[in-house]
Amino acid sequence: MGEFDVIERHFRPLAGDAALDLSDDCALLIPPPEQVIAISTDTMVENVHFLPDDPVETLGRKLLRCNLSDLAAMGATPLGYTLNLTLPRDRSFSDAWFSAFCGGLAEDQKHYNIPLLGGDTTSINGPLVLNATIYGGVRPEHALRRNGAQLGDDVWVTGTIGDAALGLLALQGKLADPDGTFSARYHLPLPRVHLPLGGLAHAAMDISDGLIQDCAHIARASGVMLYINADHVPASPAAAALGAEYLKHRLSGGDDYELLLCVPTERAEALQQLCAAHHVPITRIGTVRKGQGVHVHDHADHTLTFEKTGWLHF
Ligand SMILES: [Mg+2]
């Protein structure tokens, strides 16, 4: 099966109008009126960002969802994405493999309302590498930056924190995962797109490399300190059942793809109403204070220290 057969059979059905049937040199994307284009890109390398025996139908979906999470963190609505596949030369990729890979993507494209715009396929003497670049639209005044947190803001997170990091432990055989909660979150994040946070949040980012490390990014960009109560960081029932032993792992593990928001106190109710209307759980975990960095404490006001605050890429 050649490259052109694969494009014809598997990728062309994913392409949107702007992709011009994947038959020209570029896609032509028309930006929505009065919006700017938000752009983000992500690479996933086998054995680094996913495991060789992860289900094939989840690979493209995870890549797409990681990218969607960046759009969500910017308050942008998805417009399209490009996809680059680099395949190991020493393995053969069957029609069934592409079918499963693209079938997963088709499902998510429909769910998140985003078309494929184009892409490229190459091969190397190395691992499987997946890359996507995503494009979204946002009114410039509604773009959620990291540098806008203000003193007195409340710090909020969506969803639950730490399940994907526990999922990696489970898939490595280091932790039991009886109902599959943890591994499911590792395989498929739940990006919080289509949540209109513009005008509500002062600052936002998505939690991809570990809650504490990502809090530090907002603190640095905004010139403030994030004061976090570890006991308030939301846990799934499965994670809560593990008790305090895995608390630090949950707070510093990666792959959450939830939103971290700094919102003025007077907008707390509006935020909770908006999230309830979109069926997105949201929890207040701390406040923005004068100072720098991240201060994590528990109910007894003990300070928690972290040897590792999150995932370092190199
Ligand atoms: Mg991000």
Short mmCIF file of C-alpha atoms and ligand atoms in Angstrom, two decimals:
data_model
loop_
_atom_site.label_atom_id
_atom_site.label_comp_id
_atom_site.label_asym_id
_atom_site.label_seq_id
_atom_site.Cartn_x
_atom_site.Cartn_y
_atom_site.Cartn_z
CA MET A 1 0.00 0.00 0.00
CA GLY A 2 1.62 3.26 -1.14
CA GLU A 3 1.48 6.73 0.34
CA PHE A 4 -1.10 7.94 -2.18
CA ASP A 5 -3.39 4.97 -1.48
CA VAL A 6 -3.22 5.74 2.23
CA ILE A 7 -4.07 9.41 1.63
CA GLU A 8 -6.89 8.52 -0.71
CA ARG A 9 -8.42 5.79 1.42
CA HIS A 10 -7.84 7.04 4.95
CA PHE A 11 -6.98 10.74 5.12
CA ARG A 12 -9.12 12.33 2.38
CA PRO A 13 -12.36 11.40 4.20
CA LEU A 14 -11.09 13.40 7.21
CA ALA A 15 -10.43 16.56 5.21
CA GLY A 16 -12.61 19.65 5.47
CA ASP A 17 -13.52 22.16 2.73
CA ALA A 18 -10.49 24.34 3.50
CA ALA A 19 -8.23 21.34 2.75
CA LEU A 20 -9.18 21.51 -0.99
CA ASP A 21 -9.42 17.68 -1.07
CA LEU A 22 -5.77 17.44 0.05
CA SER A 23 -4.94 17.88 -3.62
CA ASP A 24 -3.28 21.31 -3.70
CA ASP A 25 -0.10 22.79 -2.22
CA CYS A 26 -1.77 24.44 0.76
CA ALA A 27 -5.09 24.53 2.53
CA LEU A 28 -6.94 27.85 2.40
CA LEU A 29 -8.38 28.69 5.79
CA ILE A 30 -10.74 31.65 6.08
CA PRO A 31 -10.56 33.24 9.55
CA PRO A 32 -13.95 34.02 11.12
CA PRO A 33 -14.78 37.74 11.10
CA GLU A 34 -13.10 39.80 13.85
CA GLN A 35 -11.13 36.82 15.16
CA VAL A 36 -7.41 36.17 15.26
CA ILE A 37 -5.96 32.72 14.60
CA ALA A 38 -4.68 30.81 17.64
CA ILE A 39 -2.00 28.27 16.63
CA SER A 40 -0.47 25.46 18.65
CA THR A 41 1.56 22.36 17.82
CA ASP A 42 2.36 19.13 19.64
CA THR A 43 4.61 16.16 18.97
CA MET A 44 4.14 12.70 20.46
CA VAL A 45 7.03 10.24 20.36
CA GLU A 46 6.53 6.53 20.96
CA ASN A 47 7.88 5.42 24.38
CA VAL A 48 7.98 9.07 25.52
CA HIS A 49 4.41 10.35 25.12
CA PHE A 50 2.64 7.08 24.41
CA LEU A 51 3.36 3.38 24.82
CA PRO A 52 3.95 0.89 21.97
CA ASP A 53 0.95 -1.22 23.02
CA ASP A 54 -1.49 1.70 23.42
CA PRO A 55 -4.63 1.04 21.31
CA VAL A 56 -3.99 2.41 17.80
CA GLU A 57 -7.40 4.11 17.65
CA THR A 58 -6.44 6.27 20.67
CA LEU A 59 -3.11 7.58 19.29
CA GLY A 60 -4.43 10.21 16.89
CA ARG A 61 -7.20 11.11 19.28
CA LYS A 62 -4.74 11.75 22.12
CA LEU A 63 -2.62 13.93 19.83
CA LEU A 64 -5.65 15.88 18.65
CA ARG A 65 -7.01 16.28 22.18
CA CYS A 66 -3.67 17.57 23.53
CA ASN A 67 -3.75 20.21 20.81
CA LEU A 68 -7.42 21.00 21.47
CA SER A 69 -6.53 21.53 25.12
CA ASP A 70 -4.13 24.32 24.11
CA LEU A 71 -6.90 26.00 22.12
CA ALA A 72 -9.19 25.66 25.15
CA ALA A 73 -6.53 27.27 27.31
CA MET A 74 -6.46 30.24 24.94
CA GLY A 75 -10.26 30.50 24.76
CA ALA A 76 -10.17 29.65 21.04
CA THR A 77 -12.69 27.65 18.99
CA PRO A 78 -11.23 24.87 16.77
CA LEU A 79 -10.99 25.59 13.02
CA GLY A 80 -8.78 22.78 11.74
CA TYR A 81 -5.50 20.90 12.12
CA THR A 82 -2.67 19.42 10.12
CA LEU A 83 -1.14 16.03 10.86
CA ASN A 84 2.37 14.69 10.28
CA LEU A 85 3.16 11.01 10.65
CA THR A 86 6.69 9.66 10.79
CA LEU A 87 6.63 5.88 10.56
CA PRO A 88 9.43 3.52 11.64
CA ARG A 89 10.97 1.94 8.54
CA ASP A 90 11.45 -1.45 10.18
CA ARG A 91 7.72 -2.00 10.78
CA SER A 92 4.90 -2.44 8.34
CA PHE A 93 1.71 -0.45 8.79
CA SER A 94 -1.31 -2.30 7.45
CA ASP A 95 -4.52 -1.01 6.01
CA ALA A 96 -6.15 -2.10 9.30
CA TRP A 97 -3.67 0.04 11.27
CA PHE A 98 -4.52 3.18 9.25
CA SER A 99 -8.18 2.30 9.46
CA ALA A 100 -8.04 2.16 13.27
CA PHE A 101 -5.86 5.29 13.52
CA CYS A 102 -8.07 7.35 11.23
CA GLY A 103 -11.30 5.87 12.61
CA GLY A 104 -10.38 7.26 16.03
CA LEU A 105 -9.61 10.64 14.49
CA ALA A 106 -12.91 10.67 12.58
CA GLU A 107 -14.79 10.10 15.81
CA ASP A 108 -13.05 12.98 17.58
CA GLN A 109 -13.30 15.30 14.57
CA LYS A 110 -17.03 14.86 14.73
CA HIS A 111 -17.20 15.26 18.50
CA TYR A 112 -15.08 18.41 18.60
CA ASN A 113 -16.22 19.76 15.23
CA ILE A 114 -12.79 20.10 13.64
CA PRO A 115 -11.62 19.03 10.14
CA LEU A 116 -8.22 17.91 8.87
CA LEU A 117 -6.50 20.60 6.75
CA GLY A 118 -3.48 18.72 5.45
CA GLY A 119 -0.40 16.79 6.48
CA ASP A 120 2.64 14.80 5.54
CA THR A 121 3.84 11.21 5.90
CA THR A 122 7.48 10.18 6.10
CA SER A 123 9.52 7.24 7.39
CA ILE A 124 12.69 7.01 9.48
CA ASN A 125 14.95 4.53 11.24
CA GLY A 126 13.44 5.37 14.60
CA PRO A 127 10.26 5.37 16.65
CA LEU A 128 6.74 6.31 15.57
CA VAL A 129 6.38 10.10 15.79
CA LEU A 130 3.07 11.93 15.50
CA ASN A 131 2.76 15.69 15.15
CA ALA A 132 -0.23 17.96 14.77
CA THR A 133 -0.62 21.70 14.40
CA ILE A 134 -3.98 23.10 15.36
CA TYR A 135 -5.70 26.34 14.35
CA GLY A 136 -8.47 28.05 16.29
CA GLY A 137 -10.33 31.33 16.17
CA VAL A 138 -10.69 33.79 19.05
CA ARG A 139 -11.66 37.44 19.39
CA PRO A 140 -8.41 39.13 20.47
CA GLU A 141 -10.01 40.64 23.59
CA HIS A 142 -11.16 37.15 24.66
CA ALA A 143 -7.79 35.39 24.29
CA LEU A 144 -6.85 33.91 27.68
CA ARG A 145 -3.22 34.76 28.41
CA ARG A 146 -1.02 33.43 31.21
CA ASN A 147 0.16 36.86 32.27
CA GLY A 148 -3.08 38.40 33.52
CA ALA A 149 -3.45 36.90 37.05
CA GLN A 150 -4.13 39.60 39.64
CA LEU A 151 -3.75 39.73 43.42
CA GLY A 152 -6.85 38.34 45.13
CA ASP A 153 -7.94 36.19 42.17
CA ASP A 154 -9.17 32.71 42.99
CA VAL A 155 -7.33 29.79 41.39
CA TRP A 156 -9.58 27.14 39.85
CA VAL A 157 -9.10 23.84 38.01
CA THR A 158 -11.52 21.88 35.85
CA GLY A 159 -12.12 18.15 36.23
CA THR A 160 -9.88 16.01 38.43
CA ILE A 161 -6.10 16.13 38.72
CA GLY A 162 -3.62 13.26 38.57
CA ASP A 163 -5.61 10.47 36.95
CA ALA A 164 -3.48 10.33 33.80
CA ALA A 165 -0.24 10.28 35.80
CA LEU A 166 -1.67 7.39 37.83
CA GLY A 167 -2.70 5.84 34.51
CA LEU A 168 0.90 5.77 33.34
CA LEU A 169 1.88 4.00 36.59
CA ALA A 170 -0.97 1.53 36.04
CA LEU A 171 0.06 0.80 32.45
CA GLN A 172 3.65 0.28 33.64
CA GLY A 173 2.31 -2.33 36.09
CA LYS A 174 3.16 -0.21 39.16
CA LEU A 175 -0.39 0.50 40.32
CA ALA A 176 -3.70 -1.37 40.30
CA ASP A 177 -6.45 0.13 38.13
CA PRO A 178 -9.47 -2.12 38.73
CA ASP A 179 -12.09 -0.06 36.89
CA GLY A 180 -9.71 1.35 34.25
CA THR A 181 -10.25 5.02 35.29
CA PHE A 182 -6.55 5.83 35.32
CA SER A 183 -5.50 4.20 32.04
CA ALA A 184 -8.55 5.67 30.28
CA ARG A 185 -7.44 9.17 31.26
CA TYR A 186 -3.86 8.46 30.14
CA HIS A 187 -5.09 7.29 26.73
CA LEU A 188 -7.76 9.95 26.20
CA PRO A 189 -7.68 13.40 27.79
CA LEU A 190 -10.88 15.47 27.99
CA PRO A 191 -9.96 18.90 26.59
CA ARG A 192 -12.27 21.66 27.84
CA VAL A 193 -12.94 23.31 24.47
CA HIS A 194 -16.09 25.27 23.68
CA LEU A 195 -16.13 26.81 27.18
CA PRO A 196 -16.54 30.58 26.64
CA LEU A 197 -14.23 31.86 29.38
CA GLY A 198 -13.33 35.13 27.63
CA GLY A 199 -14.23 38.06 29.89
CA LEU A 200 -14.35 35.79 32.97
CA ALA A 201 -10.80 34.60 33.60
CA HIS A 202 -7.84 36.94 34.10
CA ALA A 203 -5.36 34.20 33.20
CA ALA A 204 -5.51 30.60 31.99
CA MET A 205 -3.44 27.69 30.78
CA ASP A 206 -3.96 23.99 30.35
CA ILE A 207 -2.30 21.61 32.80
CA SER A 208 -0.13 19.36 30.68
CA ASP A 209 3.18 18.99 32.51
CA GLY A 210 2.00 18.78 36.14
CA LEU A 211 -0.23 21.07 38.20
CA ILE A 212 2.49 22.61 40.38
CA GLN A 213 4.88 23.27 37.52
CA ASP A 214 2.10 24.79 35.42
CA CYS A 215 0.98 26.98 38.36
CA ALA A 216 4.57 28.25 38.41
CA HIS A 217 4.26 29.25 34.73
CA ILE A 218 1.26 31.47 35.49
CA ALA A 219 2.97 32.86 38.62
CA ARG A 220 6.07 33.80 36.63
CA ALA A 221 4.18 35.23 33.65
CA SER A 222 1.90 37.29 35.93
CA GLY A 223 4.51 38.33 38.54
CA VAL A 224 2.50 36.85 41.42
CA MET A 225 2.46 33.86 43.80
CA LEU A 226 -0.08 31.05 43.54
CA TYR A 227 -1.11 29.86 47.01
CA ILE A 228 -2.56 26.35 46.60
CA ASN A 229 -4.39 24.19 49.15
CA ALA A 230 -3.42 20.60 48.26
CA ASP A 231 -6.49 19.24 50.05
CA HIS A 232 -8.76 21.13 47.68
CA VAL A 233 -7.17 19.75 44.49
CA PRO A 234 -9.97 17.56 43.09
CA ALA A 235 -9.42 13.80 42.90
CA SER A 236 -11.48 11.22 41.03
CA PRO A 237 -13.12 8.65 43.34
CA ALA A 238 -10.48 6.12 42.23
CA ALA A 239 -7.61 8.52 43.04
CA ALA A 240 -9.19 9.58 46.35
CA ALA A 241 -9.39 5.91 47.34
CA LEU A 242 -5.58 5.71 47.16
CA GLY A 243 -5.30 8.18 50.06
CA ALA A 244 -2.48 10.65 50.66
CA GLU A 245 0.28 8.37 49.43
CA TYR A 246 -0.11 9.46 45.82
CA LEU A 247 -0.97 13.14 46.50
CA LYS A 248 2.39 14.55 45.42
CA HIS A 249 2.44 12.29 42.38
CA ARG A 250 -0.99 13.58 41.35
CA LEU A 251 0.02 17.22 41.83
CA SER A 252 3.24 16.90 39.84
CA GLY A 253 2.32 14.24 37.24
CA GLY A 254 1.56 15.26 33.68
CA ASP A 255 -1.10 14.69 31.02
CA ASP A 256 -4.09 16.15 32.90
CA TYR A 257 -5.19 18.48 30.08
CA GLU A 258 -7.52 20.28 32.45
CA LEU A 259 -7.72 24.08 32.68
CA LEU A 260 -6.02 26.18 35.34
CA LEU A 261 -7.79 29.53 35.75
CA CYS A 262 -7.27 32.72 37.73
CA VAL A 263 -10.62 34.45 38.16
CA PRO A 264 -11.61 37.49 40.25
CA THR A 265 -13.68 36.52 43.30
CA GLU A 266 -16.72 38.52 42.19
CA ARG A 267 -16.98 36.32 39.07
CA ALA A 268 -16.90 33.02 41.00
CA GLU A 269 -20.62 32.46 40.68
CA ALA A 270 -20.69 33.30 36.98
CA LEU A 271 -17.81 30.86 36.43
CA GLN A 272 -19.57 28.08 38.31
CA GLN A 273 -22.80 28.67 36.41
CA LEU A 274 -21.02 28.64 33.05
CA CYS A 275 -19.19 25.41 33.88
CA ALA A 276 -22.38 23.77 35.18
CA ALA A 277 -24.17 24.68 31.93
CA HIS A 278 -21.35 22.97 30.00
CA HIS A 279 -21.18 19.97 32.39
CA VAL A 280 -17.58 20.79 33.32
CA PRO A 281 -16.70 20.21 36.99
CA ILE A 282 -14.70 23.09 38.47
CA THR A 283 -13.00 23.45 41.86
CA ARG A 284 -11.37 26.38 43.65
CA ILE A 285 -7.91 25.28 44.81
CA GLY A 286 -6.24 28.49 45.95
CA THR A 287 -5.66 32.21 45.61
CA VAL A 288 -3.30 34.61 43.89
CA ARG A 289 -1.05 36.40 46.38
CA LYS A 290 1.81 38.85 46.45
CA GLY A 291 5.16 37.13 45.94
CA GLN A 292 6.50 34.63 43.48
CA GLY A 293 6.33 30.96 42.64
CA VAL A 294 3.91 28.41 44.04
CA HIS A 295 3.19 27.77 47.71
CA VAL A 296 1.42 24.48 48.42
CA HIS A 297 -0.06 23.80 51.85
CA ASP A 298 -2.53 21.35 53.43
CA HIS A 299 -5.50 21.74 55.81
CA ALA A 300 -3.18 21.91 58.83
CA ASP A 301 -1.27 24.70 57.07
CA HIS A 302 1.81 22.51 56.62
CA THR A 303 3.87 23.50 53.62
CA LEU A 304 4.35 20.75 51.04
CA THR A 305 7.64 20.62 49.20
CA PHE A 306 8.21 18.91 45.87
CA GLU A 307 11.45 17.39 44.62
CA LYS A 308 9.87 17.24 41.19
CA THR A 309 7.16 19.72 40.26
CA GLY A 310 6.35 18.33 36.84
CA TRP A 311 7.54 16.92 33.58
CA LEU A 312 10.72 18.37 32.05
CA HIS A 313 11.02 17.82 28.31
CA PHE A 314 14.84 17.85 28.18
MG MG B 1 -0.59 24.22 26.96
#
